[in-house]
mmCIF file of C-alpha atoms in Angstrom:
data_model
loop_
_atom_site.group_PDB
_atom_site.id
_atom_site.type_symbol
_atom_site.label_atom_id
_atom_site.label_comp_id
_atom_site.label_asym_id
_atom_site.label_seq_id
_atom_site.Cartn_x
_atom_site.Cartn_y
_atom_site.Cartn_z
ATOM 1 C CA UNK A 30 0.575 2.751 20.623
ATOM 2 C CA UNK A 31 0.666 4.272 17.175
ATOM 3 C CA UNK A 32 -2.667 5.251 15.685
ATOM 4 C CA UNK A 33 -3.835 2.934 12.901
ATOM 5 C CA UNK A 34 -3.562 4.590 9.500
ATOM 6 C CA UNK A 35 -6.053 4.802 6.634
ATOM 7 C CA UNK A 36 -4.723 5.093 3.072
ATOM 8 C CA UNK A 37 -7.382 5.661 0.396
ATOM 9 C CA UNK A 38 -6.365 4.075 -2.909
ATOM 10 C CA UNK A 39 -6.495 6.677 -5.664
ATOM 11 C CA UNK A 40 -6.961 3.891 -8.237
ATOM 12 C CA UNK A 41 -10.666 4.001 -7.302
ATOM 13 C CA UNK A 42 -10.976 7.791 -7.558
ATOM 14 C CA UNK A 43 -12.908 9.615 -10.273
ATOM 15 C CA UNK A 44 -10.206 10.471 -12.825
ATOM 16 C CA UNK A 45 -12.444 13.085 -14.389
ATOM 17 C CA UNK A 46 -12.368 14.884 -11.035
ATOM 18 C CA UNK A 47 -8.975 13.856 -9.726
ATOM 19 C CA UNK A 48 -8.069 17.155 -8.077
ATOM 20 C CA UNK A 49 -11.435 17.182 -6.282
ATOM 21 C CA UNK A 50 -10.859 13.658 -4.940
ATOM 22 C CA UNK A 51 -7.285 14.437 -3.863
ATOM 23 C CA UNK A 52 -8.515 17.508 -1.989
ATOM 24 C CA UNK A 53 -11.243 15.389 -0.379
ATOM 25 C CA UNK A 54 -8.545 13.068 1.003
ATOM 26 C CA UNK A 55 -6.528 16.102 2.144
ATOM 27 C CA UNK A 56 -9.461 17.374 4.187
ATOM 28 C CA UNK A 57 -10.502 13.953 5.525
ATOM 29 C CA UNK A 58 -9.186 11.891 8.437
ATOM 30 C CA UNK A 59 -7.122 9.777 6.021
ATOM 31 C CA UNK A 60 -3.397 9.573 6.736
ATOM 32 C CA UNK A 61 -1.835 8.589 3.410
ATOM 33 C CA UNK A 62 -2.516 8.541 -0.318
ATOM 34 C CA UNK A 63 -2.039 5.028 -1.732
ATOM 35 C CA UNK A 64 -0.979 5.114 -5.381
ATOM 36 C CA UNK A 65 -1.009 1.911 -7.455
ATOM 37 C CA UNK A 66 1.290 1.920 -10.491
ATOM 38 C CA UNK A 67 0.591 -1.054 -12.827
ATOM 39 C CA UNK A 68 2.372 -1.901 -16.060
ATOM 40 C CA UNK A 69 0.157 -4.525 -17.713
ATOM 41 C CA UNK A 70 3.057 -7.002 -17.494
ATOM 42 C CA UNK A 71 3.541 -7.861 -13.831
ATOM 43 C CA UNK A 72 -0.241 -7.571 -13.407
ATOM 44 C CA UNK A 73 -2.938 -7.869 -16.094
ATOM 45 C CA UNK A 74 -3.917 -4.223 -15.938
ATOM 46 C CA UNK A 75 -2.478 -0.778 -16.651
ATOM 47 C CA UNK A 76 -3.336 1.958 -14.154
ATOM 48 C CA UNK A 77 -1.441 5.220 -14.644
ATOM 49 C CA UNK A 78 2.105 6.491 -14.753
ATOM 50 C CA UNK A 79 4.360 9.435 -14.075
ATOM 51 C CA UNK A 80 2.239 12.368 -15.335
ATOM 52 C CA UNK A 81 -0.749 11.355 -13.188
ATOM 53 C CA UNK A 82 1.434 10.811 -10.114
ATOM 54 C CA UNK A 83 2.966 14.254 -10.710
ATOM 55 C CA UNK A 84 -0.543 15.769 -10.844
ATOM 56 C CA UNK A 85 -1.556 14.013 -7.625
ATOM 57 C CA UNK A 86 1.658 15.101 -5.870
ATOM 58 C CA UNK A 87 1.045 18.723 -6.811
ATOM 59 C CA UNK A 88 -2.190 18.740 -4.763
ATOM 60 C CA UNK A 89 -1.571 16.081 -2.079
ATOM 61 C CA UNK A 90 -0.790 17.325 1.421
ATOM 62 C CA UNK A 91 -0.331 13.930 3.055
ATOM 63 C CA UNK A 92 2.141 11.049 2.797
ATOM 64 C CA UNK A 93 2.323 9.567 -0.714
ATOM 65 C CA UNK A 94 2.562 5.792 -0.534
ATOM 66 C CA UNK A 95 3.440 4.406 -3.985
ATOM 67 C CA UNK A 96 2.867 0.705 -4.677
ATOM 68 C CA UNK A 97 4.697 -0.531 -7.777
ATOM 69 C CA UNK A 98 3.083 -3.531 -9.493
ATOM 70 C CA UNK A 99 5.652 -3.524 -12.270
ATOM 71 C CA UNK A 100 8.561 -5.581 -13.571
ATOM 72 C CA UNK A 101 12.089 -4.236 -13.095
ATOM 73 C CA UNK A 102 11.155 -1.499 -10.584
ATOM 74 C CA UNK A 103 14.834 -0.565 -10.093
ATOM 75 C CA UNK A 104 14.744 1.397 -13.355
ATOM 76 C CA UNK A 105 12.338 3.950 -11.901
ATOM 77 C CA UNK A 106 13.359 4.377 -8.247
ATOM 78 C CA UNK A 107 14.914 7.822 -8.657
ATOM 79 C CA UNK A 108 12.041 8.972 -10.871
ATOM 80 C CA UNK A 109 9.471 8.164 -8.178
ATOM 81 C CA UNK A 110 11.558 9.973 -5.584
ATOM 82 C CA UNK A 111 11.620 13.051 -7.825
ATOM 83 C CA UNK A 112 7.830 12.832 -8.307
ATOM 84 C CA UNK A 113 7.213 13.106 -4.575
ATOM 85 C CA UNK A 114 6.804 9.539 -3.324
ATOM 86 C CA UNK A 115 7.458 9.278 0.415
ATOM 87 C CA UNK A 116 7.185 5.478 0.530
ATOM 88 C CA UNK A 117 8.016 3.156 -2.366
ATOM 89 C CA UNK A 118 6.813 -0.443 -2.216
ATOM 90 C CA UNK A 119 8.037 -3.078 -4.660
ATOM 91 C CA UNK A 120 6.797 -6.640 -5.067
ATOM 92 C CA UNK A 121 8.901 -9.462 -3.699
ATOM 93 C CA UNK A 122 7.915 -11.452 -6.781
ATOM 94 C CA UNK A 123 9.293 -8.763 -9.145
ATOM 95 C CA UNK A 124 12.727 -8.316 -7.565
ATOM 96 C CA UNK A 125 15.620 -10.656 -8.304
ATOM 97 C CA UNK A 126 17.945 -8.738 -5.978
ATOM 98 C CA UNK A 127 15.536 -7.505 -3.337
ATOM 99 C CA UNK A 128 18.118 -6.314 -0.811
ATOM 100 C CA UNK A 129 19.823 -4.168 -3.450
ATOM 101 C CA UNK A 130 16.461 -2.687 -4.476
ATOM 102 C CA UNK A 131 15.568 -1.821 -0.870
ATOM 103 C CA UNK A 132 18.932 -0.121 -0.342
ATOM 104 C CA UNK A 133 18.462 1.905 -3.544
ATOM 105 C CA UNK A 134 15.010 3.083 -2.410
ATOM 106 C CA UNK A 135 16.423 4.255 0.920
ATOM 107 C CA UNK A 136 19.417 5.896 -0.755
ATOM 108 C CA UNK A 137 16.987 7.974 -2.826
ATOM 109 C CA UNK A 138 15.411 9.351 0.369
ATOM 110 C CA UNK A 139 12.208 7.288 0.465
ATOM 111 C CA UNK A 140 10.980 4.695 2.938
ATOM 112 C CA UNK A 141 11.106 1.164 1.538
ATOM 113 C CA UNK A 142 8.307 -1.384 1.412
ATOM 114 C CA UNK A 143 7.826 -4.885 0.054
ATOM 115 C CA UNK A 144 4.485 -6.293 -1.118
ATOM 116 C CA UNK A 145 3.582 -9.990 -1.035
ATOM 117 C CA UNK A 146 1.061 -11.632 -3.363
ATOM 118 C CA UNK A 147 -1.605 -13.841 -1.739
ATOM 119 C CA UNK A 148 0.306 -17.053 -2.552
ATOM 120 C CA UNK A 149 3.688 -15.834 -1.233
ATOM 121 C CA UNK A 150 4.519 -16.989 2.321
ATOM 122 C CA UNK A 151 5.685 -14.592 5.026
ATOM 123 C CA UNK A 152 8.922 -16.477 5.732
ATOM 124 C CA UNK A 153 10.541 -15.208 2.505
ATOM 125 C CA UNK A 154 11.097 -11.932 4.364
ATOM 126 C CA UNK A 155 13.026 -13.400 7.309
ATOM 127 C CA UNK A 156 16.421 -12.234 6.052
ATOM 128 C CA UNK A 157 15.311 -8.709 5.130
ATOM 129 C CA UNK A 158 12.566 -7.743 7.595
ATOM 130 C CA UNK A 159 14.937 -5.613 9.677
ATOM 131 C CA UNK A 160 15.623 -3.432 6.599
ATOM 132 C CA UNK A 161 11.984 -2.787 5.718
ATOM 133 C CA UNK A 162 9.869 0.197 6.715
ATOM 134 C CA UNK A 163 6.669 -1.475 5.497
ATOM 135 C CA UNK A 164 5.297 -4.811 4.323
ATOM 136 C CA UNK A 165 2.151 -4.726 2.184
ATOM 137 C CA UNK A 166 0.133 -7.932 2.353
ATOM 138 C CA UNK A 167 -2.059 -8.282 -0.720
ATOM 139 C CA UNK A 168 -5.485 -9.428 0.455
ATOM 140 C CA UNK A 169 -6.677 -9.724 -3.157
ATOM 141 C CA UNK A 170 -4.811 -10.748 -6.316
ATOM 142 C CA UNK A 171 -3.045 -7.603 -7.561
ATOM 143 C CA UNK A 172 -4.173 -5.842 -10.698
ATOM 144 C CA UNK A 173 -7.790 -4.791 -10.248
ATOM 145 C CA UNK A 174 -9.834 -2.853 -7.693
ATOM 146 C CA UNK A 175 -13.120 -4.020 -6.225
ATOM 147 C CA UNK A 176 -12.144 -7.653 -5.532
ATOM 148 C CA UNK A 177 -13.299 -9.781 -2.592
ATOM 149 C CA UNK A 178 -11.088 -10.050 0.482
ATOM 150 C CA UNK A 179 -9.054 -13.280 0.894
ATOM 151 C CA UNK A 180 -9.736 -14.712 4.366
ATOM 152 C CA UNK A 181 -6.266 -16.288 4.748
ATOM 153 C CA UNK A 182 -4.956 -12.728 5.160
ATOM 154 C CA UNK A 183 -5.654 -12.723 8.914
ATOM 155 C CA UNK A 184 -3.288 -15.660 9.398
ATOM 156 C CA UNK A 185 -0.568 -13.963 7.341
ATOM 157 C CA UNK A 186 -0.879 -10.736 9.349
ATOM 158 C CA UNK A 187 -0.358 -12.649 12.608
ATOM 159 C CA UNK A 188 2.644 -14.490 11.162
ATOM 160 C CA UNK A 189 4.163 -11.229 9.934
ATOM 161 C CA UNK A 190 3.574 -9.507 13.269
ATOM 162 C CA UNK A 191 5.394 -12.358 15.005
ATOM 163 C CA UNK A 192 8.320 -12.099 12.573
ATOM 164 C CA UNK A 193 8.580 -8.326 13.107
ATOM 165 C CA UNK A 194 8.443 -8.678 16.894
ATOM 166 C CA UNK A 195 11.049 -11.465 16.943
ATOM 167 C CA UNK A 196 13.395 -9.421 14.745
ATOM 168 C CA UNK A 197 12.959 -6.316 16.898
ATOM 169 C CA UNK A 198 11.923 -4.344 13.812
ATOM 170 C CA UNK A 199 9.489 -1.415 13.642
ATOM 171 C CA UNK A 200 8.190 -2.403 10.182
ATOM 172 C CA UNK A 201 4.600 -1.348 9.502
ATOM 173 C CA UNK A 202 2.051 -3.885 8.245
ATOM 174 C CA UNK A 203 -0.175 -2.630 5.431
ATOM 175 C CA UNK A 204 -3.213 -4.452 4.021
ATOM 176 C CA UNK A 205 -4.245 -3.821 0.416
ATOM 177 C CA UNK A 206 -7.447 -5.175 -1.100
ATOM 178 C CA UNK A 207 -11.063 -5.633 -0.124
ATOM 179 C CA UNK A 208 -10.817 -3.615 3.103
ATOM 180 C CA UNK A 209 -14.218 -2.508 4.465
ATOM 181 C CA UNK A 210 -15.895 -1.866 7.804
ATOM 182 C CA UNK A 211 -16.565 -5.639 7.914
ATOM 183 C CA UNK A 212 -12.897 -6.619 8.328
ATOM 184 C CA UNK A 213 -11.001 -3.442 9.346
ATOM 185 C CA UNK A 214 -11.158 -4.041 13.114
ATOM 186 C CA UNK A 215 -10.223 -7.703 12.823
ATOM 187 C CA UNK A 216 -7.233 -6.786 10.648
ATOM 188 C CA UNK A 217 -5.898 -4.197 13.078
ATOM 189 C CA UNK A 218 -6.463 -6.565 16.010
ATOM 190 C CA UNK A 219 -4.378 -9.161 14.139
ATOM 191 C CA UNK A 220 -1.541 -6.617 13.864
ATOM 192 C CA UNK A 221 -2.158 -4.436 10.800
ATOM 193 C CA UNK A 222 -1.022 -0.789 11.033
ATOM 194 C CA UNK A 223 -2.174 0.645 7.678
ATOM 195 C CA UNK A 224 -5.394 -0.146 5.810
ATOM 196 C CA UNK A 225 -5.667 0.634 2.104
ATOM 197 C CA UNK A 226 -9.254 1.183 0.968
ATOM 198 C CA UNK A 227 -10.201 2.003 -2.612
ATOM 199 C CA UNK A 228 -13.679 1.193 -3.898
ATOM 200 C CA UNK A 229 -15.074 1.104 -0.373
ATOM 201 C CA UNK A 230 -14.105 4.772 0.070
ATOM 202 C CA UNK A 231 -14.474 6.356 -3.362
ATOM 203 C CA UNK A 232 -17.614 4.499 -4.414
ATOM 204 C CA UNK A 233 -19.429 5.310 -1.173
ATOM 205 C CA UNK A 234 -22.108 8.021 -0.921
ATOM 206 C CA UNK A 235 -19.940 10.090 1.413
ATOM 207 C CA UNK A 236 -16.216 9.241 1.135
ATOM 208 C CA UNK A 237 -15.211 11.647 3.934
ATOM 209 C CA UNK A 238 -17.596 9.948 6.358
ATOM 210 C CA UNK A 239 -16.520 6.500 5.177
ATOM 211 C CA UNK A 240 -12.871 7.352 5.913
ATOM 212 C CA UNK A 241 -13.805 8.731 9.346
ATOM 213 C CA UNK A 242 -15.788 5.571 10.051
ATOM 214 C CA UNK A 243 -12.828 3.315 9.207
ATOM 215 C CA UNK A 244 -10.489 5.467 11.276
ATOM 216 C CA UNK A 245 -12.687 5.346 14.374
ATOM 217 C CA UNK A 246 -13.360 1.625 13.944
ATOM 218 C CA UNK A 247 -9.629 0.854 14.072
ATOM 219 C CA UNK A 248 -8.557 3.203 16.873
#
């Protein structure tokens, strides 16, 4: 069984001390960096863009998991590959030609993920699940950190796990939003492989210990 992965969301880091926070994640038991790119169009918030991702990549020593909450993500696929993204996740709701987008991500040398908003059902992925390296289930409405976890997520994780198993795929299930020590174990028991945690990690008194606590809770 693969170890469950913890991916601190840099959106919640202290941007006045970004290098310090990146190095904290490097030295912690975290597995990935989760990077949210928002454009203020697809979601009602703007996070950060290419220069900040480049700065993070220059210090990060772990997998860089980039989550695009933007319209027309195809325009930037090669750019994110050049900036060091290992995994690129696009939103189902933002892609008119999803299969083409997934193939372009893979052709650029990255692993390909698809994110689903809370209202989007799992079955929309039936025809593409075999092509995906990762599915990110949004357990909050995308756009802002620090939101409350949506309880229906557990049901969606189980449905997705069943779809992956039936298809014979090795797609990873990632959960993004409101992850804490109160729901981490239940999420991994339902089938989640990767837990994204932002405010819960970076706003804690000891982020390194908080990451270690999540990791041990899930494994």
